[in-house]
XYZ file of C-alpha atoms in Angstrom:
587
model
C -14.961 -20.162 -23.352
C -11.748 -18.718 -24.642
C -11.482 -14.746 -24.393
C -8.939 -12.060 -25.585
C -7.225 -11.234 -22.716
C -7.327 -11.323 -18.653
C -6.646 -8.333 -16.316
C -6.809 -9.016 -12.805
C -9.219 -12.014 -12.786
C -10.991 -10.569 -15.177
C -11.616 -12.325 -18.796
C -12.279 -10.089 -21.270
C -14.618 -11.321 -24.052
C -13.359 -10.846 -27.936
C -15.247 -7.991 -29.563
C -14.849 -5.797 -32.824
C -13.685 -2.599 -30.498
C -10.628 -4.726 -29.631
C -7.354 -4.310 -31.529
C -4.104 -6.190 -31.069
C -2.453 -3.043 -29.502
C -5.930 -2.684 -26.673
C -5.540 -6.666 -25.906
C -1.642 -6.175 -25.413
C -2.579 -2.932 -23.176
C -5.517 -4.739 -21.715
C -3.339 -7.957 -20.423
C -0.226 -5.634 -19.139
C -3.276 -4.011 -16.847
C -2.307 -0.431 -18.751
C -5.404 -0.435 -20.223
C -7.143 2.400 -18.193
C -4.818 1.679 -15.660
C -5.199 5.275 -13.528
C -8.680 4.662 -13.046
C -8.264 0.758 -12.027
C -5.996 1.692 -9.699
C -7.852 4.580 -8.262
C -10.855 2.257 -7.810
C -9.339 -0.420 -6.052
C -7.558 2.626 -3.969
C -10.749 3.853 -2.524
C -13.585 0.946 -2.865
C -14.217 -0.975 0.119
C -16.126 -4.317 0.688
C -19.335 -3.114 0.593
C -19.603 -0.166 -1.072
C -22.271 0.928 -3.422
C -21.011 1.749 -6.629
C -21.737 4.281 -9.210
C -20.267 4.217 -12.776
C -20.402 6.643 -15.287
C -19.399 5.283 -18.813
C -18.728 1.926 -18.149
C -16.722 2.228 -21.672
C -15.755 -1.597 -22.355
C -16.523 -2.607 -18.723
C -13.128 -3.525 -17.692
C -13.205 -1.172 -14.936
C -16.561 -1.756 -13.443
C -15.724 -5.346 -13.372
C -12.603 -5.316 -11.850
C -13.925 -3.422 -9.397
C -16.482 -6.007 -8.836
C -14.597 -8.563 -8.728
C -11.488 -7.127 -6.115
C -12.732 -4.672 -4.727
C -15.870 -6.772 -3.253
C -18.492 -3.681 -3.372
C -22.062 -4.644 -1.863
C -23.327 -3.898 -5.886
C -22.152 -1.898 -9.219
C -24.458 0.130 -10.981
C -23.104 1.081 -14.448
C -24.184 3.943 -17.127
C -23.122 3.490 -20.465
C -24.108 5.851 -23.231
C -22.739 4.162 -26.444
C -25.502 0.920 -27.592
C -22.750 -0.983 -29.581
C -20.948 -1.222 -26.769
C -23.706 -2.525 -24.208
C -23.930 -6.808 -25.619
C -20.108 -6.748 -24.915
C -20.172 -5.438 -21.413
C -22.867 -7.899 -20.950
C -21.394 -10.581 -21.848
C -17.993 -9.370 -20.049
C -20.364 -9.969 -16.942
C -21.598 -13.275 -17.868
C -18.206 -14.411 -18.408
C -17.003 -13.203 -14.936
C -20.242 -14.291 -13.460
C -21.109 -10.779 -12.100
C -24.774 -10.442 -13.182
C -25.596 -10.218 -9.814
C -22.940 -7.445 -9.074
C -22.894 -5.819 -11.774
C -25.925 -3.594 -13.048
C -25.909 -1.484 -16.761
C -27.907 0.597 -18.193
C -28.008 1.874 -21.558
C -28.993 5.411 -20.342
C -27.280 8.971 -19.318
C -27.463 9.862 -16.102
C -28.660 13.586 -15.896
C -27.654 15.781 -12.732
C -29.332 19.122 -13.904
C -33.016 19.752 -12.875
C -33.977 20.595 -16.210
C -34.098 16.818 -17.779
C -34.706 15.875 -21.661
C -36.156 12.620 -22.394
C -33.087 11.742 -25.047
C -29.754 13.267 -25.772
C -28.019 13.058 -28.530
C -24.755 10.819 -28.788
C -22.068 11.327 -31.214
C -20.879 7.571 -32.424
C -17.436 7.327 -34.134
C -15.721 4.621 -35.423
C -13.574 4.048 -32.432
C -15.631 4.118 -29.368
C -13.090 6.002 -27.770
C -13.937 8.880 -29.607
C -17.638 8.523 -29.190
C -19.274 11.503 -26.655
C -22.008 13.501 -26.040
C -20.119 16.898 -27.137
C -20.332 17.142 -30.848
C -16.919 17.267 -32.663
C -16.828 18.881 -36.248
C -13.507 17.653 -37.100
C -14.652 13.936 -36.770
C -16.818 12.151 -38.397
C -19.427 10.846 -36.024
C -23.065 9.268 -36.437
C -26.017 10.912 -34.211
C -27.654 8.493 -32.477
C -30.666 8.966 -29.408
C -29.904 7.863 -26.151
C -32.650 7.818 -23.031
C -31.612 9.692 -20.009
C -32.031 8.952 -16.240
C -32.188 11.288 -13.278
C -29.370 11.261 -11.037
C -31.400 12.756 -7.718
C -33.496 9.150 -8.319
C -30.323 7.037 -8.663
C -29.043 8.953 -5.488
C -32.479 7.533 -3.583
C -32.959 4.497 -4.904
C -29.372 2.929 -5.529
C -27.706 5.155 -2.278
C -23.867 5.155 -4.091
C -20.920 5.287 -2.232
C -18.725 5.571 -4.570
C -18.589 7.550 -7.887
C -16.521 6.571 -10.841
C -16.730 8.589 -13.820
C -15.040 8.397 -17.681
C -17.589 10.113 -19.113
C -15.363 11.997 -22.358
C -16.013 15.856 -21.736
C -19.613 15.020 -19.846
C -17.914 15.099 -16.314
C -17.441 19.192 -15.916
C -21.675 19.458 -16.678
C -22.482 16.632 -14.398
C -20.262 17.902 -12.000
C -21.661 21.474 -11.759
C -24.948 20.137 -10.396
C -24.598 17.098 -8.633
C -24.824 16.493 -4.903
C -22.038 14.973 -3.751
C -23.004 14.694 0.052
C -23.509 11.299 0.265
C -20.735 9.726 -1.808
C -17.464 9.133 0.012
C -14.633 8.732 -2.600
C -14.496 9.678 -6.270
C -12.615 8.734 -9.228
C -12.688 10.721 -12.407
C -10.910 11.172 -15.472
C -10.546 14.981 -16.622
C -10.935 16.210 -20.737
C -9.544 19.283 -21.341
C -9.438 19.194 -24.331
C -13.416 19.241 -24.653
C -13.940 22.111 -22.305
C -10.116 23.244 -22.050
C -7.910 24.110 -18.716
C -10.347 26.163 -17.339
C -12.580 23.802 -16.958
C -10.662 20.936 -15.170
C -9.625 23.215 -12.912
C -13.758 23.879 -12.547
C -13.804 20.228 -11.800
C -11.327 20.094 -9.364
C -12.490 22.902 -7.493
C -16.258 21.472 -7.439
C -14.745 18.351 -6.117
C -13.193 20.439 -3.165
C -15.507 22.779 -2.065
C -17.260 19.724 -2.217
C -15.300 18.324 0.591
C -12.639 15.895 -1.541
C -8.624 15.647 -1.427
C -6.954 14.390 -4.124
C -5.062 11.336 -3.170
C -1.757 11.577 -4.511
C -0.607 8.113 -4.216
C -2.954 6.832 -7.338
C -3.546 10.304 -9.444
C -2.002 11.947 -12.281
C -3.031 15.431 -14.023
C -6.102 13.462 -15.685
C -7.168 11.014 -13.366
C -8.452 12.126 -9.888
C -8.923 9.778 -6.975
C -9.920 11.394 -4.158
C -11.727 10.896 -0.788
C -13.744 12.626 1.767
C -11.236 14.601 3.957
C -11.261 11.727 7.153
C -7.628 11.515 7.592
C -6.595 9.188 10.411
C -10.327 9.157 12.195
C -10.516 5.284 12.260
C -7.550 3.069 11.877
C -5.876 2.165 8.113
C -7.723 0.519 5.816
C -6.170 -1.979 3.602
C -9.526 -1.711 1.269
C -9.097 2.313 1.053
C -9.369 5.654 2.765
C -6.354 7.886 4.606
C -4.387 4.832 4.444
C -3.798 4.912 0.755
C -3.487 9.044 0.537
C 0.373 11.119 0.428
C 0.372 14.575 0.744
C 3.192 17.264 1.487
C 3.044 19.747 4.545
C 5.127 22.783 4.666
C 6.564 23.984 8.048
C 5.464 20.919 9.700
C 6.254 20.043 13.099
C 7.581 16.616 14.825
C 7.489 15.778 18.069
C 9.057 12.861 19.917
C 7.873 10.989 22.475
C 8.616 12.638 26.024
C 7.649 9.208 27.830
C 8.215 5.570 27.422
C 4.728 4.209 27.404
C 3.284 3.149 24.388
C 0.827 5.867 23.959
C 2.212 9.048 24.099
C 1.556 12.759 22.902
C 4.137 12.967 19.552
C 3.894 12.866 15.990
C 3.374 15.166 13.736
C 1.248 19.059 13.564
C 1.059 21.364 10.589
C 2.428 24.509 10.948
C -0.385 26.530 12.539
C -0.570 24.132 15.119
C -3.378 21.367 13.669
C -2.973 18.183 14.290
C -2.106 15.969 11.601
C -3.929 12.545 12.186
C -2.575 10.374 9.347
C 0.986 11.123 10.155
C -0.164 9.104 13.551
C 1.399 4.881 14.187
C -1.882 3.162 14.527
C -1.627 -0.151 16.752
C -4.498 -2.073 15.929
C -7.466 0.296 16.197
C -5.837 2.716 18.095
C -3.225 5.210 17.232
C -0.035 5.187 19.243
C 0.931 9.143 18.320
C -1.969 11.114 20.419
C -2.172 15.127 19.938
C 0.514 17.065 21.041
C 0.802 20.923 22.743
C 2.894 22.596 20.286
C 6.551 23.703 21.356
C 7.293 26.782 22.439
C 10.604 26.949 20.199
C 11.698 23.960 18.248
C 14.943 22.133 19.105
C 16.083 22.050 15.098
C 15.287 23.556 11.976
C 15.725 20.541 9.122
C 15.569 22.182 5.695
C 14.536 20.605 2.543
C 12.348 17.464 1.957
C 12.099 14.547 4.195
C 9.734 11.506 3.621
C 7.625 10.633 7.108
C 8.738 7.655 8.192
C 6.781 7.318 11.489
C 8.340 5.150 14.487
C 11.497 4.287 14.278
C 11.249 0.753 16.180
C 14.715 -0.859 17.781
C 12.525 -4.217 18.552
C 12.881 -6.969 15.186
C 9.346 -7.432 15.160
C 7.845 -4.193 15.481
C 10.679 -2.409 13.205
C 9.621 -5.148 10.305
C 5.985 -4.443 10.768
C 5.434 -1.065 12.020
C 8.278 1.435 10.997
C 8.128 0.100 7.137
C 4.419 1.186 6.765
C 5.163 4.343 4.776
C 8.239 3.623 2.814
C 5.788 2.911 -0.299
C 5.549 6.505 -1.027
C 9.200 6.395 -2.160
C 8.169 4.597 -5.725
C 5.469 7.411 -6.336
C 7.263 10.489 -5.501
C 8.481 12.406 -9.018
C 11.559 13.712 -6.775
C 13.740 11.630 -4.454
C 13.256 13.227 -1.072
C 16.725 14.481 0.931
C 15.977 11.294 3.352
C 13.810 9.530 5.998
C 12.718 11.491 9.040
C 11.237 8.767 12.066
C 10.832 9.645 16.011
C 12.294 6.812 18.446
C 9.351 4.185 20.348
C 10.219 6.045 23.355
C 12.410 9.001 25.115
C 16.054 7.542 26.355
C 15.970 5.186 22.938
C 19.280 4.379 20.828
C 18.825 5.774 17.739
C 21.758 4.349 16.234
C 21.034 2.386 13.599
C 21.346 -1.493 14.161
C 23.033 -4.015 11.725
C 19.376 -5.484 11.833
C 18.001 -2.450 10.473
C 20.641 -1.354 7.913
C 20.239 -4.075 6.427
C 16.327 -3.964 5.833
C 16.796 -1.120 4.457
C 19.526 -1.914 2.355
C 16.921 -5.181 1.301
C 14.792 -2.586 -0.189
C 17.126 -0.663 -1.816
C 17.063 2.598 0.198
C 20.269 4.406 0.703
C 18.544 7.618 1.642
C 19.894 9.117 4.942
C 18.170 8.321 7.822
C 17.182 11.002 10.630
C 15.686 10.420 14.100
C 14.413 13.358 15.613
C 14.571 12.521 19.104
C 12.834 16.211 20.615
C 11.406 18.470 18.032
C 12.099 20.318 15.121
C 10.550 21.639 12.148
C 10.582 20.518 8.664
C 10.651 22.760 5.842
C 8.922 19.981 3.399
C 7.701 16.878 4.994
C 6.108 14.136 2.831
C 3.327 12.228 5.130
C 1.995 9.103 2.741
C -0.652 7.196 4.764
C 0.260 3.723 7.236
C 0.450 0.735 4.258
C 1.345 -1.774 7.228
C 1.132 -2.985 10.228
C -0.592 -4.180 12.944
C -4.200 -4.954 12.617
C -5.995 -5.234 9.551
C -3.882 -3.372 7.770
C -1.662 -6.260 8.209
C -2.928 -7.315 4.331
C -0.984 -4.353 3.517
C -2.526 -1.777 0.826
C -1.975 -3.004 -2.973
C 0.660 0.160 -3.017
C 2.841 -1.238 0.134
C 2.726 -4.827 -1.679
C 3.534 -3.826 -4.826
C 6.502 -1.971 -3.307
C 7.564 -4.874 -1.260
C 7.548 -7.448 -4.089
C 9.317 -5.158 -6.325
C 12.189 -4.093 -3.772
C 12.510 -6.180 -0.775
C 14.758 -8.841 -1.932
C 14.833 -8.591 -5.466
C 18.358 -9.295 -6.000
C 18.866 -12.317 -3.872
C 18.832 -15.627 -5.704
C 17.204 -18.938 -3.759
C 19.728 -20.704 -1.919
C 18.947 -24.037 0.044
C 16.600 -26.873 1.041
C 13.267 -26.837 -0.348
C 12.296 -28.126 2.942
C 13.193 -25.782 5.857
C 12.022 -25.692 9.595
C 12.571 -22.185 11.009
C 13.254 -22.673 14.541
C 12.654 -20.749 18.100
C 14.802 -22.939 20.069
C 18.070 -20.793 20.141
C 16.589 -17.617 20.957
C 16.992 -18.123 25.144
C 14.437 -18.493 27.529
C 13.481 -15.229 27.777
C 11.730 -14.674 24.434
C 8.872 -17.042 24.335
C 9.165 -20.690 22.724
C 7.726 -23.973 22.014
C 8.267 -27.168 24.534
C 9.996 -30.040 22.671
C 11.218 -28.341 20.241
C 14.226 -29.715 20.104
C 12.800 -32.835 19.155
C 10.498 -31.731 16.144
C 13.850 -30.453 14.640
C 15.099 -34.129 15.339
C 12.082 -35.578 13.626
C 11.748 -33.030 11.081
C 15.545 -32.990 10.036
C 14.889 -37.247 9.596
C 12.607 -35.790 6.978
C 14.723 -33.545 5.411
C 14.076 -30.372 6.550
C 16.960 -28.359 7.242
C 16.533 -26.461 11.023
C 17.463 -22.828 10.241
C 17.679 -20.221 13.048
C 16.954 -17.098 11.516
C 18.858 -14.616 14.070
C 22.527 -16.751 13.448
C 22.553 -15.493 9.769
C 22.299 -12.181 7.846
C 19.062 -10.495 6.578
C 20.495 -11.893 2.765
C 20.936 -15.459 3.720
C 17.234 -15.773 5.275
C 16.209 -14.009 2.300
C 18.087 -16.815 -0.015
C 16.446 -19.723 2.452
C 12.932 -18.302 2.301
C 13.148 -18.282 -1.273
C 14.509 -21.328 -1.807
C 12.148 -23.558 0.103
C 8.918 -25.402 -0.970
C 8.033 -26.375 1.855
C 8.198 -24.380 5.674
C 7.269 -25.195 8.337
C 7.748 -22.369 11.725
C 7.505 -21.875 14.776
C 5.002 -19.120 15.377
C 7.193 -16.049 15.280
C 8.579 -12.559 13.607
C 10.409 -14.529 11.208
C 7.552 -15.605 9.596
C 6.645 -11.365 8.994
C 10.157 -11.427 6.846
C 9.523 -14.726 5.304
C 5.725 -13.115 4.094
C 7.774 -10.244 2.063
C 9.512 -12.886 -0.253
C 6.817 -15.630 0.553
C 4.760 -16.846 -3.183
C 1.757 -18.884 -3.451
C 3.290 -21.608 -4.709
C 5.412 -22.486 -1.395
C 3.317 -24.439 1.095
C 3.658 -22.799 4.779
C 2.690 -24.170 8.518
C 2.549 -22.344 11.475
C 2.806 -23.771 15.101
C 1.216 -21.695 17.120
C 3.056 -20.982 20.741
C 0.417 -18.994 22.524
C -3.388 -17.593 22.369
C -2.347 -14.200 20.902
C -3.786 -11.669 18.169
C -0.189 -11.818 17.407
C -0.820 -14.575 15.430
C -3.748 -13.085 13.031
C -1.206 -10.638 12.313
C 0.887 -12.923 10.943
C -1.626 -15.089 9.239
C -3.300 -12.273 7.840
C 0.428 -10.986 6.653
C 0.904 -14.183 4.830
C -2.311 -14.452 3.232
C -2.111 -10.862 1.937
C 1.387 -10.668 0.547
C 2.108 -14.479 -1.116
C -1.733 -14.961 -1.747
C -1.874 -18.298 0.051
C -3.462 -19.056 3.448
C -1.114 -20.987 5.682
C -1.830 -23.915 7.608
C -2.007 -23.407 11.175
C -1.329 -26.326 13.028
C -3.659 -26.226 16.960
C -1.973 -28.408 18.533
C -1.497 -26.307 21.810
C -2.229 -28.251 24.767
C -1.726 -25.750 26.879
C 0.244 -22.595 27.200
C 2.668 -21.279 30.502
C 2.752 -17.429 31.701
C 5.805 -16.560 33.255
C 4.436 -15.604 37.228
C 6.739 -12.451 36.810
C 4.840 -10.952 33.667
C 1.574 -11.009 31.260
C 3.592 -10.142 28.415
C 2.263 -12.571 25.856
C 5.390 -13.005 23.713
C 7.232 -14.382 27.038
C 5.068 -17.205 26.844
C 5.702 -21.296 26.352
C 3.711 -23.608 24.456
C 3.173 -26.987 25.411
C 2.199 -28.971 21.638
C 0.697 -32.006 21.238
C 3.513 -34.276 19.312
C 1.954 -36.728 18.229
C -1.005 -34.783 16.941
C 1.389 -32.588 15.645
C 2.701 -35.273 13.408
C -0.703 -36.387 11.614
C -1.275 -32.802 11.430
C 1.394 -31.945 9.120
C 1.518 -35.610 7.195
C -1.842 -34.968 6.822
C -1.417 -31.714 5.323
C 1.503 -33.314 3.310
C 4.076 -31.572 5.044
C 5.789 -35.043 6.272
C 5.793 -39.033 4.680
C 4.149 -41.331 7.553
C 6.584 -42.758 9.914
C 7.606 -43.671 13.649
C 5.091 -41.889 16.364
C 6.749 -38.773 17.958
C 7.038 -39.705 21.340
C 4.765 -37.531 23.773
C 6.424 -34.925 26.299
C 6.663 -36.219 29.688
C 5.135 -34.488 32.892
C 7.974 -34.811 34.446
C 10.180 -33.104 31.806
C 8.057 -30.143 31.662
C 8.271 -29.635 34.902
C 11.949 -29.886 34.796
C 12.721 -27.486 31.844
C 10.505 -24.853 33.346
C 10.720 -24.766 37.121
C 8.754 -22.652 39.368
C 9.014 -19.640 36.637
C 5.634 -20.487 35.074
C 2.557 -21.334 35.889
C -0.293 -23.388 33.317
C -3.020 -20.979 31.793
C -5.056 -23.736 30.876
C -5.603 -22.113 27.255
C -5.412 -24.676 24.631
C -5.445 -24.518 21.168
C -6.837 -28.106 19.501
C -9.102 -29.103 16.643
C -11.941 -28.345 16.863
C-alpha cells in the first residue's frame, strides 16, 4: 500500500493532519526528532514502554520497531487522531507491539471519569489546558489510572508529549519503577517556573539529564547508574555527557591491564563512566586520590580515555568518546587521554595522527602520564569498543559515517583481498596464505597489505571495492568505519577467539550487513612460548575454502586449490608451535 512518507522503517500512512511541509519534516526524520532520538537513546530490547500522547504515532512506532521493547503501551487523548495511529500499526505490522488507548492517563488520587479535551484544527494545538485565544471544540475523553497501568503493564520506560499535561502528571506520579524518561517541556502553558518544576521532580526523583540527546525542551534522562555494568549500545551511561569541574586524572602506575587510574570528581568520588570498559569489565578501577597533583590544566578538555599505542586497540578502544565532539555547543581547548600503561610513549604515532586527522580533529592532544587536575573536563559515555558495545551507540555511528573518511574518494579494484601474510611471524597469520592470494589474484582480486600504505589509501581501497574478502584481522575494524551494505564482505577466521565477534559484530553494526564468515579452520597452532591468542596460526581448509566463497559468490568455479601438505606445515612452523586441536568447520 503506498504511504506518505518513511522515517526509519517506518511507513507513515496518508491522513488529513498531514501537510506537504510535516511529510517533508517527517521523511528528513526532523519530525519530532528530539524525542526519536531520546527514545532510541535510552530504550533497550525489552523494555516496557509507556507513552503519553502518542500524537501521530511516529514515535511510539519507531520505537517499536528499533528499539525492540518487550511491548508499547500508548495514551492518546485526541479521537481523530486514534484510526490513523491504528492503521500506522497495521501498516508496520506492530499490532502486537504496539498497544493505544483512547484514554488519559490520570496520576492524581482524586480521578474524574472524563476530562475535557480542547480540539483545534491542527492537532498540534489540541490539549487538555483550555486556550482562549484559539478556537478549539470541547470534546469528553475517558480517563485511566496511572497506579493501575503501573501494576498491570510494569513500564520501564516513560515517554511523554503530552502539550502542558506533563508538569500535573508529573507532580504525582511514582517514578520508582521506571528507569529512563523522555519528555518534552511547555512553558508556555504553565511558564518557566514550571519546567523548572519538572525538571526538579525528575531529579529528586533520581534522573540525570543526558546531555548527548537533550535540548531546553526535550529531556532524556536516566536513572543515575553511571558505569555499574558495562556500555550499552541499546542505552544507559553509555549514551550520557556531562561536565565535571575540578576533576582529577590519574594514570596508570603499573603495566597490567587493570589498574587503579581514571578519573575522580573533585571531592574525591569516583567517577565510573569516565572508566575503559574491556568487555564486561572496566579496565580503570578506583583510585586513592593524590596527595598534590603533578599539573594544573586550565580550561576545557574533552575525556578521551586510553590513549592506546597498539593499531588495534587505539582503533577500537581510545575512539569510544570522540562522538561528544559533534554535540558540544563549544569546541573544547583539546583531548585529554592517560597512556595503557606507566613507561608508555606518548608521542603521537604517524598511525595515530592520521586517524585523527581521518576524522577531522585538529584539536591538541594531551596525555597525562601522572596526575593533574582539570579545571573543566567533558566525560561523554564509552560509544565503542570491545564487547557489545562493539555495535557502537547510534551517536558514535553517526559520528563515524559523517567524519571518518568523508573526503576520500574510492580508488581501486572492486575486488580486493586484504592480506596477513607480510606482517612477520610474530603477529598471528593464516597457513597458505600465500597461495589464496595466488588463487584469488587469478580471480581478480587485487592482494592489498594494509600496513605498506597510508591510513588515506586503505580508506580509498575499502571504498572502492565490491567485493572483500580478509584475513581475520584489525584491518577489518578500519574497513567497518567506511564499510556500506551494499559491499559483500568474508572473513577467514585464523583462531577460536572472541576477537572475532568483535569484529563481526563491528561490521554488522556500522555498514548494516552481516559478513560471511568462512569456518574453514582445521586446526589452529599456539606458540609453546605464549597463550596470547593473537600470536596464533591457522591451518584452513583450501579446498573447502574455495566452495565456500564460490558458493557465497565471492569466486567463478575453477581449478581445485591444492591442499597444504603435512610436511610443509611442519616445515614453515618448526618446533615453535604446537596443534590445539580447535577447529572451526561447518557445522
Amino acid at each position: 500500500m503506498e504511504y506518505a512518507a518513511l522515517c526509519k522503517g517506518v511507513r507513515v500512512p496518508h491522513s488529513p493532519f498531514l501537510t506537504e511541509t510535516r511529510i517533508a519534516r517527517i521523511r528528513e526524520e526532523r519530525y519530532e526528532g528530539d524525542e526519536i532520538a531520546g527514545a532510541l537513546t535510552v530504550v533497550r530490547r525489552g523494555d516496557r514502554v509507556l507513552e503519553l500522547g502518542a500524537g501521530l504515532g511516529i514515535v511510539g512506532a519507531v520505537t517499536a520497531r528499533n528499539a525492540a521493547p518487550e511491548a508499547v503501551l500508548s495514551f492518546e487523548a485526541n479521537p481523530e487522531l486514534i484510526p490513523h495511529i491504528r492503521e500506522l500499526h497495521r501498516m508496520n505490522g506492530l499490532e502486537d507491539t504496539v498497544e493505544l488507548r483512547n484514554q488519559v492517563l490520570v496520576s492524581a488520587m482524586e480521578r474524574p471519569d472524563t476530562v475535557t479535551f480542547h480540539l483545534h484544527n491542527s492537532f498540534l494545538g489540541s490539549s487538555l489546558a483550555e486556550n482562549t485565544s484559539r478556537k478549539t471544540r470541547p470534546v469528553d475523553v475517558p480517563t485511566a489510572e496511572y497506579r493501575a497501568v503501573l501494576e498491570d503493564f510494569r513500564p520501564t520506560v516513560l515517554i511523554m508529549d503530552i502539550e502542558g499535561g506533563e508538569l500535573d502528571f508529573l507532580k504525582h506520579a511514582d517514578l520508582s519503577g521506571i528507569r529512563a524518561v523522555v519528555v518534552e517541556f511547555h512553558p508556555k502553558v504553565y511558564g518557566k517556573e514550571g519546567m523548572q518544576a519538572c525538571k526538579r521532580i525528575l531529579r529528586n526523583a533520581g534522573f540525570e539529564k543526558l546531555d548527548g540527546p537533550s535540548t531546553r525542551l526535550v529531556w532524556t534522562c536516566a536513572r543515575a547508574d553511571r558505569g555499574a555494568s558495562p556500555p550499552d549500545p541499546l542505552g544507559g551511561w553509555s549514551h550520557g555527557l556531562r561536565t565535571i569541574t575540578g576533576a582529577i586524572v590519574q594514570a596508570p602506575r603499573r603495566r597490567e591491564k587493570y589498574t587503579p587510574s581514571g578519573v575522580m570528581e573533585q571531592d574525591g568520588t569516583d567517577v565510573p563512566d569516565a572508566a575503559v570498559w574491556h568487555g564486561k569489565r572496566r579496565t580503570h578501577e578506583p583510585f586513592a586520590a593524590p596527595a598534590s597533583v603533578a599539573e594544573e590544566i586550565p580550561g576545557t578538555w574533552l575525556w578521551g580515555g586510553t590513549l592506546w599505542s597498539y593499531f588495534a586497540h587505539f582503533i577500537v578502544e581510545s575512539s569510544g568518546r570522540l562522538w561528544a565532539l559533534d554535540h558540544l555547543e563549544t569546541p573544547p581547548d583539546g583531548i585529554l587521554f592517560i597512556p595503557r600503561r606507566d613507561s608508555q610513549d606518548t608521542d603521537l604515532s604517524q598511525f595515530q595522527i592520521a586517524f585523527f586527522q581521518a576524522l577531522g580533529i585538529d584539536l591538541p592532544i594531551r596525555v597525562v602520564t601522572d596526575s593533574a587536575r582539570v579545571e573543566n573536563l567533558v566525560v561523554p559515555g564509552q560509544g565503542f569498543g570491545l564487547g557489545e558495545i562493539s555495535a557502537g551507540t547510534p551517536a558514535f555511528r553517526d559520528f563515524i559515517h559523517n567524519r571518518f573518511g568523508s573526503d576520500v574518494e574510492p580508488e581501486g579494484s572492486d575486488k580486493l583481498y586484504i592480506s596477513r601474510s607480510r606482517l612477520g611471524p610474530n603477529r598471528g597469520k593464516l597457513l597458505g596464505e600465500e597461495q589464496i592470494e595466488e588463487a584469488l589474484a587469478s580471480q581478480g582480486y587485487e592482494i592489498f597489505h594494509p600496513q605498506l600504505h597510508d591510513m588515506r589509501t586503505q580508506i580509498s581501497r575499502y571504498k572502492a571495492a565490491r567485493k572483500v574478502v580478509a584475513a581475520e584481522g584489525s584491518a577489518l575494524h578500519l574497513f567497518a568505519f567506511v564499510g556500506r551494505a551494499d559491499q559483500k564482505v568474508a572473513l577467514i577466521p585464523r583462531r577460536r577467539s572472541g576477537a572475532t565477534t568483535h569484529i563481526i559484530t563491528h561490521l554488522e553494526g556500522f555498514t548494516g550487513a552481516a559478513p560471511t564468515v568462512l569456518k574453514v579452520l582445521r586446526d589452529v597452532w599456539q606458540p609453546v612460548s605464549t597463550k596470547r591468542k593473537r600470536l596464533a596460526v591457522g591451518e584452513p581448509d583450501l579446498q573447502l575454502l574455495q566452495a565456500e566463497l564460490a558458493r557465497a559468490g565471492f569466486i567463478d568455479e575453477g581449478p581445485a586449490w591444492p591442499p597444504l601438505e603435512p610436511d610443509a606445515i611442519r616445515a614453515f612452523l618448526g618446533d615453535g608451535f604446537e596443534a590445539t586441536g580447535e577447529t572451526l568447520l561447518p557445522g
